[in-house]
Coordinates of C-alpha atoms in Angstrom, one line a residue:
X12 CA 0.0 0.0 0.0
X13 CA 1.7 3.4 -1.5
X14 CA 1.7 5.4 2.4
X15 CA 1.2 9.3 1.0
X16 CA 3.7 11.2 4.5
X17 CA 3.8 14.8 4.8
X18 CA 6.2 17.2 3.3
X19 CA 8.6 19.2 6.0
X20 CA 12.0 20.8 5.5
X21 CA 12.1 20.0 2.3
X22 CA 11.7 16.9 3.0
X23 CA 9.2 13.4 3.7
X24 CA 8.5 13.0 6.7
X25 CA 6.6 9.9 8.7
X26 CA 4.3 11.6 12.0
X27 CA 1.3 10.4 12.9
X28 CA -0.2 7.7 15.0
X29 CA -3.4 7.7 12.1
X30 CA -3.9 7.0 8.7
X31 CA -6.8 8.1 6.5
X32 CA -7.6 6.1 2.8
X33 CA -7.4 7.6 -0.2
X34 CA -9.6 6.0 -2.7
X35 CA -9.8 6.0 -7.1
X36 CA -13.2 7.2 -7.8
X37 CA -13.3 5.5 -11.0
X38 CA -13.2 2.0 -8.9
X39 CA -14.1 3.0 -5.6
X40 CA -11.4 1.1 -4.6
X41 CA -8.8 2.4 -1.8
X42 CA -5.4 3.2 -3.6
X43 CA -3.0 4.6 -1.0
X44 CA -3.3 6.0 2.4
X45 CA -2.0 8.9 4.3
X46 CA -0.6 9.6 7.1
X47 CA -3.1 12.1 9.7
X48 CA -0.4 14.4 11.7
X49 CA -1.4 16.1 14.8
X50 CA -0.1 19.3 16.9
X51 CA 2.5 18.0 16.7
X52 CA 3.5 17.3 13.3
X53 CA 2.4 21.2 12.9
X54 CA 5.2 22.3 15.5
X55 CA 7.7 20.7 13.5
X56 CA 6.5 22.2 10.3
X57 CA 6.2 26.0 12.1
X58 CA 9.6 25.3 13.6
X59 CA 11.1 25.2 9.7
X60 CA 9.4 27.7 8.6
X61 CA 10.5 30.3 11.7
X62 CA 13.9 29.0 11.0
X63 CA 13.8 29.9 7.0
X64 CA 11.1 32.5 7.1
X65 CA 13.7 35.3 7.9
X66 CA 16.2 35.0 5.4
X67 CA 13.3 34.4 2.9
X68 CA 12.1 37.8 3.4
X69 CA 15.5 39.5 3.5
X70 CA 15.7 37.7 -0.2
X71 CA 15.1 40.5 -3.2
X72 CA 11.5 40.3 -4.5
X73 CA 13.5 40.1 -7.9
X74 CA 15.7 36.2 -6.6
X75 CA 12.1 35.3 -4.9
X76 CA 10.1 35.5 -8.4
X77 CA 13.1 33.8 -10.5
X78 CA 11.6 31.1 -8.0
X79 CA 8.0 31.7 -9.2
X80 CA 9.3 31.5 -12.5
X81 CA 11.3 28.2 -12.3
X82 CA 8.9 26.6 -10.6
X83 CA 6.3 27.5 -13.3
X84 CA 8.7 25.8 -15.7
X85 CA 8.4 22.4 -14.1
X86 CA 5.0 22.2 -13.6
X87 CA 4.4 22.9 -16.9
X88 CA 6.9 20.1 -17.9
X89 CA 5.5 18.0 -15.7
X90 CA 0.9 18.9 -16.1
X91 CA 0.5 15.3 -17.8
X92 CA 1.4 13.5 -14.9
X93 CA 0.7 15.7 -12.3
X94 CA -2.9 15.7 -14.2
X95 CA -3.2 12.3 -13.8
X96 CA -2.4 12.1 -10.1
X97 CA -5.1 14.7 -9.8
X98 CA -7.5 12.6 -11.5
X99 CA -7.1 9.7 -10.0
X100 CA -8.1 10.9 -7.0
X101 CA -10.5 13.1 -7.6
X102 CA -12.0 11.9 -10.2
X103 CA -12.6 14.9 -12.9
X104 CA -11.4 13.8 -16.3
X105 CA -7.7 14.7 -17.6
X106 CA -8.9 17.5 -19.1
X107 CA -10.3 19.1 -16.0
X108 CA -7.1 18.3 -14.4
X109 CA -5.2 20.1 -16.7
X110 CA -7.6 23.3 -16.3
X111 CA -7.1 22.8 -12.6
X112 CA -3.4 23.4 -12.6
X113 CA -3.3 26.0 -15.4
X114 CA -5.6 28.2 -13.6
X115 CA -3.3 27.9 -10.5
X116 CA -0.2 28.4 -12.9
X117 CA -1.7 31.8 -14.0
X118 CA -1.4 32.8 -10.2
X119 CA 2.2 31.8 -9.9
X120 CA 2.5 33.9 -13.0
X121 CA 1.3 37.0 -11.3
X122 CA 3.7 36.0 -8.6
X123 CA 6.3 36.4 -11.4
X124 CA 5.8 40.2 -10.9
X125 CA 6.0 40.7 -7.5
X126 CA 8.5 43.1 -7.3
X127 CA 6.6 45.5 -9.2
X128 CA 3.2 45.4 -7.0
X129 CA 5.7 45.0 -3.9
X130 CA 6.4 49.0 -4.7
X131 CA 5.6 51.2 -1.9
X132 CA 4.1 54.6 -1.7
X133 CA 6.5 58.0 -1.4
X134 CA 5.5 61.5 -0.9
X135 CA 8.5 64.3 -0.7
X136 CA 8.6 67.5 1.0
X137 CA 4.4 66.7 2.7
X138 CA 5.7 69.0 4.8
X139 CA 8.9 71.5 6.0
X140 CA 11.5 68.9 5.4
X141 CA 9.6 66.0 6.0
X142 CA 8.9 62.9 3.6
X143 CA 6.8 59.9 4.1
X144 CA 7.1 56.7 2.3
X145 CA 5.3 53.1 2.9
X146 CA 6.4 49.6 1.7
X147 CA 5.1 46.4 2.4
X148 CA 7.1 43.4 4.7
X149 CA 5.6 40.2 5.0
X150 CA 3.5 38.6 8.1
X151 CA 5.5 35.6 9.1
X152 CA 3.9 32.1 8.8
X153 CA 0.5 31.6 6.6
X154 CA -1.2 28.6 6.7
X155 CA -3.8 27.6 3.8
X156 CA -6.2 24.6 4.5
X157 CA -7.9 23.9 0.7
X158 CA -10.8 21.9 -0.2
X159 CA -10.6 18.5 -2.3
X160 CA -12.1 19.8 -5.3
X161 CA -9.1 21.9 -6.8
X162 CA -6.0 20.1 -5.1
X163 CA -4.0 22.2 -7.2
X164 CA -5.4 25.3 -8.1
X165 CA -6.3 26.8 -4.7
X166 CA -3.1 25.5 -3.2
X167 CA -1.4 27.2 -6.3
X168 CA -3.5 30.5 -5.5
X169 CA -2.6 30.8 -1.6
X170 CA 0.9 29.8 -1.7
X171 CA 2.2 31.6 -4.6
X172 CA 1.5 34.8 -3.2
X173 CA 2.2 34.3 0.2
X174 CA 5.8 32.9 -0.5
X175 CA 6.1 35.5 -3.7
X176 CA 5.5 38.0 -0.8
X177 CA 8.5 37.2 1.2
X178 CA 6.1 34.3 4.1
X179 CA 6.6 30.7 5.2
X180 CA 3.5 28.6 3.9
X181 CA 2.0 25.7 5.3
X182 CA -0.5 23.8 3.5
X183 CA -3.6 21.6 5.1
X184 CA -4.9 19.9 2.1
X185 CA -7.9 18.0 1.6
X186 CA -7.0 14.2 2.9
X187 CA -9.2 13.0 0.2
X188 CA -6.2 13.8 -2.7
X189 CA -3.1 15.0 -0.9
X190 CA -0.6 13.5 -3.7
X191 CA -0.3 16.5 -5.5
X192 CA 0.0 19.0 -2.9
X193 CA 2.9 17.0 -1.6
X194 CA 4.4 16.7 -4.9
X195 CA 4.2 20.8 -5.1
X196 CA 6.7 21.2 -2.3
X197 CA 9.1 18.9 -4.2
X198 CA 8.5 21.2 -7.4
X199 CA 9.2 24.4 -5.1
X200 CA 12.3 22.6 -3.6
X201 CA 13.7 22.0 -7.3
X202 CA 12.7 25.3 -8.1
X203 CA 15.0 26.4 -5.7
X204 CA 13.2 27.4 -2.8
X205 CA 14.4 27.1 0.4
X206 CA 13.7 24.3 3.0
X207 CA 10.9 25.2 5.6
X208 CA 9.6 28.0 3.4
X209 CA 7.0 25.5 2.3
X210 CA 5.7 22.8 4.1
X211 CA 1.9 20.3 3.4
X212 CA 0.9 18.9 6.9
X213 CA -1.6 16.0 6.1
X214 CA -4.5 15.6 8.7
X215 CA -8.5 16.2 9.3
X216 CA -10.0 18.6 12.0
X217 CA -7.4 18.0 14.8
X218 CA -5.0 19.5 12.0
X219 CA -7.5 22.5 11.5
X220 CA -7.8 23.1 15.5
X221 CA -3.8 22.7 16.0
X222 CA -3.5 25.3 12.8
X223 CA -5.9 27.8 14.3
X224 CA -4.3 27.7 17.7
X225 CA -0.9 27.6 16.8
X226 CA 0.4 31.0 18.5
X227 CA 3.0 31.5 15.1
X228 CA 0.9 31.3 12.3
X229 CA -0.3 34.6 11.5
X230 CA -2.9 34.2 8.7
X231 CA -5.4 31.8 7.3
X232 CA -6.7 31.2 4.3
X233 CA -9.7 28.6 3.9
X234 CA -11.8 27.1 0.6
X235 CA -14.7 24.7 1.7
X236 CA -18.0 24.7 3.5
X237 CA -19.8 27.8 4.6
X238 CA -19.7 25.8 8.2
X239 CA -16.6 25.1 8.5
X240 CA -15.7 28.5 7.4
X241 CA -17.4 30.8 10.0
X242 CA -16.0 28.3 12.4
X243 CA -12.6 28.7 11.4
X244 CA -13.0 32.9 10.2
X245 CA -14.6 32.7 14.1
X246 CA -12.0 30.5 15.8
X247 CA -8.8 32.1 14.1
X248 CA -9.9 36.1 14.2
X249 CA -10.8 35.6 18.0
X250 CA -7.0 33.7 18.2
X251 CA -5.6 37.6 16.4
X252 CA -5.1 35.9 13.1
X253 CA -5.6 37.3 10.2
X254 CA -8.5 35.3 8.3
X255 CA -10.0 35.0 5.0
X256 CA -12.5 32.0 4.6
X257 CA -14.5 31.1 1.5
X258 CA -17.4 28.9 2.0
X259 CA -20.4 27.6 -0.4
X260 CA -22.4 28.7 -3.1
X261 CA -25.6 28.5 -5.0
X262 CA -24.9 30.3 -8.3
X263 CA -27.7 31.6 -10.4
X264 CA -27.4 31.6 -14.2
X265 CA -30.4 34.0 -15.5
X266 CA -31.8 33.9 -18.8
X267 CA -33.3 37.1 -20.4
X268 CA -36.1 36.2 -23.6
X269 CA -33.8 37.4 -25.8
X270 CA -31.1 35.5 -24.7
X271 CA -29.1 32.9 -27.3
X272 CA -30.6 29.9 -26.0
X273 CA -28.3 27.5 -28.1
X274 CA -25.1 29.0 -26.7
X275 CA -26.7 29.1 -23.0
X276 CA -27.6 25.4 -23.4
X277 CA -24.0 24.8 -24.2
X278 CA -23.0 26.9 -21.4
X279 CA -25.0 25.6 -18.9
X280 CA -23.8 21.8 -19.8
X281 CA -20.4 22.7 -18.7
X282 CA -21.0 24.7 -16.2
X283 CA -23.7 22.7 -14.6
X284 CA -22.4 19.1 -15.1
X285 CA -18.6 19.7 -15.5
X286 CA -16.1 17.8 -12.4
X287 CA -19.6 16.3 -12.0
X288 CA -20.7 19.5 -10.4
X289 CA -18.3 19.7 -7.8
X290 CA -17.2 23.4 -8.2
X291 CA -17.7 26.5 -5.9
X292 CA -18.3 28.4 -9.4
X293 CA -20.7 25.9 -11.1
X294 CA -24.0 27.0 -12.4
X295 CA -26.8 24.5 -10.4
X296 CA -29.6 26.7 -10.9
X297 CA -30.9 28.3 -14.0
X298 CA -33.5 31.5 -14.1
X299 CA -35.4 32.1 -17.1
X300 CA -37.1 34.8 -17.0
X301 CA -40.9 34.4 -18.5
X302 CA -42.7 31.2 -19.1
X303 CA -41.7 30.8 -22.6
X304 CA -38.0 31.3 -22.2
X305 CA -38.1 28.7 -20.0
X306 CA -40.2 26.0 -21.6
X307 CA -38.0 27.0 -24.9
X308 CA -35.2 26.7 -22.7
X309 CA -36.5 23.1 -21.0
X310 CA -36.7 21.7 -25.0
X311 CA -33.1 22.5 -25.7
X312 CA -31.3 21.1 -22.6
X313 CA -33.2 18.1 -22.7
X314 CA -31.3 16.6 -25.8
X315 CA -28.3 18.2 -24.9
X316 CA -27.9 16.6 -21.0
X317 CA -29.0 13.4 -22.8
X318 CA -25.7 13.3 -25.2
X319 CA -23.4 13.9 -22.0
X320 CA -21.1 11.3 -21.2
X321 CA -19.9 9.8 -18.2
X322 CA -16.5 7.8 -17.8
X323 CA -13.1 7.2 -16.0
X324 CA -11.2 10.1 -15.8
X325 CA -9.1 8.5 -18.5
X326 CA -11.9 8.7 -21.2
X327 CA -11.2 11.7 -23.3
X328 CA -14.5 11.4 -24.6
X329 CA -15.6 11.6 -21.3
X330 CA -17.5 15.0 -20.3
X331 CA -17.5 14.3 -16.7
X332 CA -16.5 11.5 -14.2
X333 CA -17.6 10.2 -10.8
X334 CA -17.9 11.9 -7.5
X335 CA -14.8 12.2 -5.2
X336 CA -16.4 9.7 -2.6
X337 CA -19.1 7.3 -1.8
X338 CA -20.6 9.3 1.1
X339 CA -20.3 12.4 -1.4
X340 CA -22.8 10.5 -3.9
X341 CA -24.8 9.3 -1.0
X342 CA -25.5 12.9 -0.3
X343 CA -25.8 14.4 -3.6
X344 CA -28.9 11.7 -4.2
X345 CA -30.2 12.2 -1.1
X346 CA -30.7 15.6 -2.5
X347 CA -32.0 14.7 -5.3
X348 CA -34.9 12.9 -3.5
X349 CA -35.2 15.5 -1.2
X350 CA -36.5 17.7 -4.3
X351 CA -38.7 15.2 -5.0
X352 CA -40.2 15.0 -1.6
X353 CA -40.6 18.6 -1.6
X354 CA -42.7 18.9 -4.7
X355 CA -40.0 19.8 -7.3
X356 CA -40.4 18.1 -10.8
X357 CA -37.6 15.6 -11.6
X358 CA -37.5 16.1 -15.3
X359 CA -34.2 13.6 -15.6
X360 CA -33.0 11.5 -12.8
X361 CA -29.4 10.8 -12.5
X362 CA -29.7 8.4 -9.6
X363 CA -28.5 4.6 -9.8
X364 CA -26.1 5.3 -12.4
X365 CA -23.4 2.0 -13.5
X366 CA -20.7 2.5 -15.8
X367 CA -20.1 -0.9 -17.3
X368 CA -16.5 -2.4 -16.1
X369 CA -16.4 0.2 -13.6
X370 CA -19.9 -0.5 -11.7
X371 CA -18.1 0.0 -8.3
X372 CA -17.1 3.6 -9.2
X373 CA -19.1 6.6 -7.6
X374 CA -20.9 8.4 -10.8
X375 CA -24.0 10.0 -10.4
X376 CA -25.8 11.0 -13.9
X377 CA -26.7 14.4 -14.8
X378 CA -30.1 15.7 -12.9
X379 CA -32.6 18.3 -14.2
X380 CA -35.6 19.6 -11.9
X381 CA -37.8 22.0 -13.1
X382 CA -40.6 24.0 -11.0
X383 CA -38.3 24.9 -7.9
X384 CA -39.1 27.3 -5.7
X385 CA -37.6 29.2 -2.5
X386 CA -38.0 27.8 0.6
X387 CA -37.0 24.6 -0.5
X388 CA -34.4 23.1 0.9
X389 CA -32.5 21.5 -2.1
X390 CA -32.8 25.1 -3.6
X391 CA -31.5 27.2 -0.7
X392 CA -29.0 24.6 0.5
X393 CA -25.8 23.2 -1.9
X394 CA -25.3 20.3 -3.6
X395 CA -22.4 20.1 -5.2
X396 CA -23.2 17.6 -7.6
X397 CA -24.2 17.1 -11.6
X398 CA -27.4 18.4 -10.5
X399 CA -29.5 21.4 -11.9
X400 CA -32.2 23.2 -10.9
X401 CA -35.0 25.3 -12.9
X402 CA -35.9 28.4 -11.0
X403 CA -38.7 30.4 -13.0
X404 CA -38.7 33.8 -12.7
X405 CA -41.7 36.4 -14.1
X406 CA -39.8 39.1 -15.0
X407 CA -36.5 40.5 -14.6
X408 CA -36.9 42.0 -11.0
X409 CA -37.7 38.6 -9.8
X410 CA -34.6 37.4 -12.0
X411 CA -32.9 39.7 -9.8
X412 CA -34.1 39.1 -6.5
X413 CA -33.2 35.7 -6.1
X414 CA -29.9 35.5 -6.2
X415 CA -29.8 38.5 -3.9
X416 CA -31.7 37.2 -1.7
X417 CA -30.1 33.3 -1.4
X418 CA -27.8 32.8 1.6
X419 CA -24.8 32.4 -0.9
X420 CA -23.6 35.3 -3.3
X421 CA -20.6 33.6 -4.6
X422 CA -21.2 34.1 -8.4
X423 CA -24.1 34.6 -10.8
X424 CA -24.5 35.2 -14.6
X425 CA -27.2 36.3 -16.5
X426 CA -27.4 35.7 -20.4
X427 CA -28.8 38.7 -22.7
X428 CA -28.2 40.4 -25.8
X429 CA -29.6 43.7 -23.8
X430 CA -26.8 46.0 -22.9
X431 CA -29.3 47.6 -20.6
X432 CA -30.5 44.9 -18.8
X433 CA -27.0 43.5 -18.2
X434 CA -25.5 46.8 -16.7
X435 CA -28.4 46.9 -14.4
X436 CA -28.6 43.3 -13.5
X437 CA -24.8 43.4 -12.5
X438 CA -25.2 46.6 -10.8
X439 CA -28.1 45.7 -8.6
X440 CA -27.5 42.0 -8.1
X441 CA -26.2 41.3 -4.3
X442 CA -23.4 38.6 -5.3
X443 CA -19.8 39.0 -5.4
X444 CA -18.8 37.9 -9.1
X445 CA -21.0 38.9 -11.8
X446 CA -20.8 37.0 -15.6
X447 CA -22.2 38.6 -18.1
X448 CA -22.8 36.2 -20.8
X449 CA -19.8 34.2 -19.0
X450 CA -21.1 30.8 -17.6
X451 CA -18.1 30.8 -14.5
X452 CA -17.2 34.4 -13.7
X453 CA -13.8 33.1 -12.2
X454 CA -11.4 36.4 -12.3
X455 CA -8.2 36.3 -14.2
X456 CA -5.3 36.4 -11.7
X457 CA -4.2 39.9 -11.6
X458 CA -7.9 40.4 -10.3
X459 CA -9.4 38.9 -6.8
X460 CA -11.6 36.1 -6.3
X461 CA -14.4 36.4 -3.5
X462 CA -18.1 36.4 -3.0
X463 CA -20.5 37.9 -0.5
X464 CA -22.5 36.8 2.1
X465 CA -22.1 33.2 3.7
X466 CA -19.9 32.5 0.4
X467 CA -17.0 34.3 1.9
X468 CA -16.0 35.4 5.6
X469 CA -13.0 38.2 6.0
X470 CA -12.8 41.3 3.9
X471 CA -9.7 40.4 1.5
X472 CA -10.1 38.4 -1.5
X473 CA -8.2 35.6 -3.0
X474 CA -5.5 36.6 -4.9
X475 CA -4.5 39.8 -7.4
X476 CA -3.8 42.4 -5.4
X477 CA -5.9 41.6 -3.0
X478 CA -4.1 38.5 -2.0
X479 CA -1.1 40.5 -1.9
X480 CA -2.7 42.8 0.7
X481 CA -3.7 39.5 2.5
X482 CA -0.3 38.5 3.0
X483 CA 1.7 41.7 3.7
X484 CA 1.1 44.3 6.4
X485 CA 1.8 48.3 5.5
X486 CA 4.6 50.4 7.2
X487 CA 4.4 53.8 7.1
X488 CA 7.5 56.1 7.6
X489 CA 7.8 59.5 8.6
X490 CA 10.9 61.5 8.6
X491 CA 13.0 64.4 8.7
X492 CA 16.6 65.3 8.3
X493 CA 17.4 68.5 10.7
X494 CA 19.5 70.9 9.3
X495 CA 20.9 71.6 12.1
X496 CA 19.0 74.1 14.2
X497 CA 17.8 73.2 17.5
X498 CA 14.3 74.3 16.8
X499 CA 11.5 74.5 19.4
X500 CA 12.0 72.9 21.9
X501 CA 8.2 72.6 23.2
X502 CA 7.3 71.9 19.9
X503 CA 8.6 68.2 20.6
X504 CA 5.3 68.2 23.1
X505 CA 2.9 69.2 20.8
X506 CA 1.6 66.5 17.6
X507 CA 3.1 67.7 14.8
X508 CA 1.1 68.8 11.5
X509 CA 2.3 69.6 8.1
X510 CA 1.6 73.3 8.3

């Protein structure tokens, strides 16, 4: 059995008294298992990084991207097999995979130009003889603890800026598909960073706890459940840490009448069903606006959910694969009935689904209810499965209330070919990311990622230049060279003004 340890020093390291599986979702068969640290295993991991930390941040921001650069390089050199790894324990197809890692590459590109938005501010003479400046310095030790739906993106996202920044970084991924996170601190280790600066401690909720306590760690950054993060934005600010935690979402795709229904269906197909739904930017629920858009709109997605295709994650004809885990599926169709039970109309039921030669794999087939309403709990809660949901809407201000109004306000898109309508929609809209025919408003890099409401917890974004304000903490200077005149000497009793 392949034993997945935890990466410390730059180096493997065996701790921990527990072991957790780690399963193929294409067989549902357990392929490896990993070691479960504790406190611990976390001392040893802080006690690197407060050893290396230092001389990291006294390195030029120009020698720290050359860094970011290499280690660009060899994960590009590497994204086939590193794709697979991903997928064979996740279970998204290769494809996926490969959009999983580029999208965290574009973040470690941004990192490549670190010393330019590592600039501080300067004002000469702001008063007689005196000039303030500000730069930036770094907060210490960061921790990141990332969900197991993008095992290399959001790792990519958190630690490239907090090490590009001049931190330590130690990395709590999901136990579900830790091989590739480990494999990243061999890649930053080649890439010539040095030991302790980056660290992946394996390990469930004890981890969490010893990460939020742990008196050295300055910041936290989170991806997962809305749960989980107002415990841990709760926990960690209340502990002085710096905290920014993303939770769940519910995003809302509307669909104006004029909308191009043939490019929306396509849309929605990826965005709905694609990583078998198991994205925090997925589109589960669509809004058409009017009873003909949507029974126009019912007619075309019919035909097109019924030419997806589910396989292994090795099929490239594959549009999706199976869940991450058995309990996950459990849940998503526990879902699925609940809409039934609550008077939804399952229009296609995904439930019970066998891939032949792979029947022990966890796939669940794509799902389409129509008639949903608020107040129901498989509409307000998320599901996080291939599983979509038809909101109608009578008009446009409806369109617009109900993303506003849902718990989550992660993302949301509305399709049109009305300027007008769009500008409003995104102005008015209470949700954090806005698409505007764009299925999965994701930001590009050198922009933040966040949403509102129970979606996100903190006030700093992921990434762009709000990550780099995450990570860093302003100083502010102030000074003044005498000339040589003794001056006033009450004045030194007295605040001093620019006048």
């Amino acid at each position: 059995m392949r034993i997945i340890d935890h990466y410390i020093g730059g180096q493997s390291v065996s701790d921990g008294a527990r072991s957790s599986d780690v399963y193929d979702p294409n067989s549902g068969k357990v392929q490896a298992q990993v070691r479960l640290g504790s406190a611990t295993t976390l001392d040893a991991a802080v006690a690197a990084a407060r050893a290396a930390q230092p001389g990291w941040a006294a390195t030029n921001p120009q020698r720290r991207a050359r860094v970011m650069f290499r280690f660009k390089e060899l994960v590009e050199a590497e994204i086939d097999d590193l794709a697979r790894i991903l997928s064979s324990e996740h279970g998204k197809v290769l494809a996926d995979s490969k959009g999983d890692i580029q999208r965290g590459l574009e973040v470690i590109e941004f990192c490549c130009g670190i010393p330019h938005v590592m600039k501080g501010e300067y004002t000469h003479g702001a008063g007689p003889g005196i000039d303030i400046w500000s730069h930036r310095q770094p907060l210490g030790i960061g921790a990141g603890i990332t969900p197991f739906n993008f095992p290399a993106m959001i790792p990519m996202w958190m630690a490239g800026v907090a090490i590009a920044t001049g931190n330590a970084f130690i990395l709590k991924p999901s136990e579900r598909d830790p091989t590739l996170p480990v494999r990243l601190g061999a890649l930053f280790k080649q890439a010539g960073l040095p030991d302790g600066v980056f660290a992946v401690v394996n390990g469930d909720k004890e981890m969490v706890d010893a990460i939020i306590d742990n008196p050295d760690i300055a910041a936290i950054s989170f991806v997962g459940s809305s749960d989980v993060a107002h415990y841990i934005y709760s926990r960690g600010t209340a502990n002085g840490k710096r905290v920014q935690a993303m939770g769940g979402a519910k995003n809302h795709g509307v669909v104006m009448p004029d909308a191009d229904l043939d490019a929306v269906v396509r849309d929605l197909a990826g965005a709905a069903f694609g990583s078998a739904g198991e994205r925090c930017m997925a589109l589960p629920v669509v809004v058409p606006v009017g009873e003909d858009t949507a029974e126009r709109l019912r007619a075309k997605l019919l035909p097109a959910i019924a030419k997806l295709r589910l396989g292994v994650s090795t099929d490239p004809e594959a549009d999706y694969g199976p869940v991450v885990s058995a309990a996950h599926k459990a849940r998503i169709e526990d879902y699925i009935q609940m809409g039934v039970d609550e008077g939804a109309e399952l229009v296609v039921d995904g439930r019970g689904y066998s891939l032949q030669g792979h029947e022990g794999g966890w796939f669940v087939g794509p799902t389409l209810f129509d008639h949903v309403k608020p107040g129901m709990k498989s509409y307000e809660e998320e599901i996080f499965g291939p599983v979509l949901q038809i909101v109608r809407a009578a008009d446009f201000e409806e369109a617009v209330r109900l993303p506003s109004a849902h718990q989550y306000g992660n993302g949301v898109a509305i399709f049109t070919r009305n300027g007008h309508a769009a500008r409003e929609f995104a102005a008015r809209v209470n949700v954090g990311m806005v698409g505007i025919n764009v299925p999965i408003p994701v930001p590009v890099a050198y922009h933040s990622f966040g949403g509102w409401k129970r979606s996100a917890f903190g006030d700093i974004g992921q990434h762009g230049m709000e990550g780099v304000q995450f990570w860093t903490k302003r100083k502010t200077m102030t000074g003044r060279w005498p000339d040589g005149g003794v001056g006033d000497a009450g004045s030194a009793f007295v605040i001093p003004t620019m006048g």
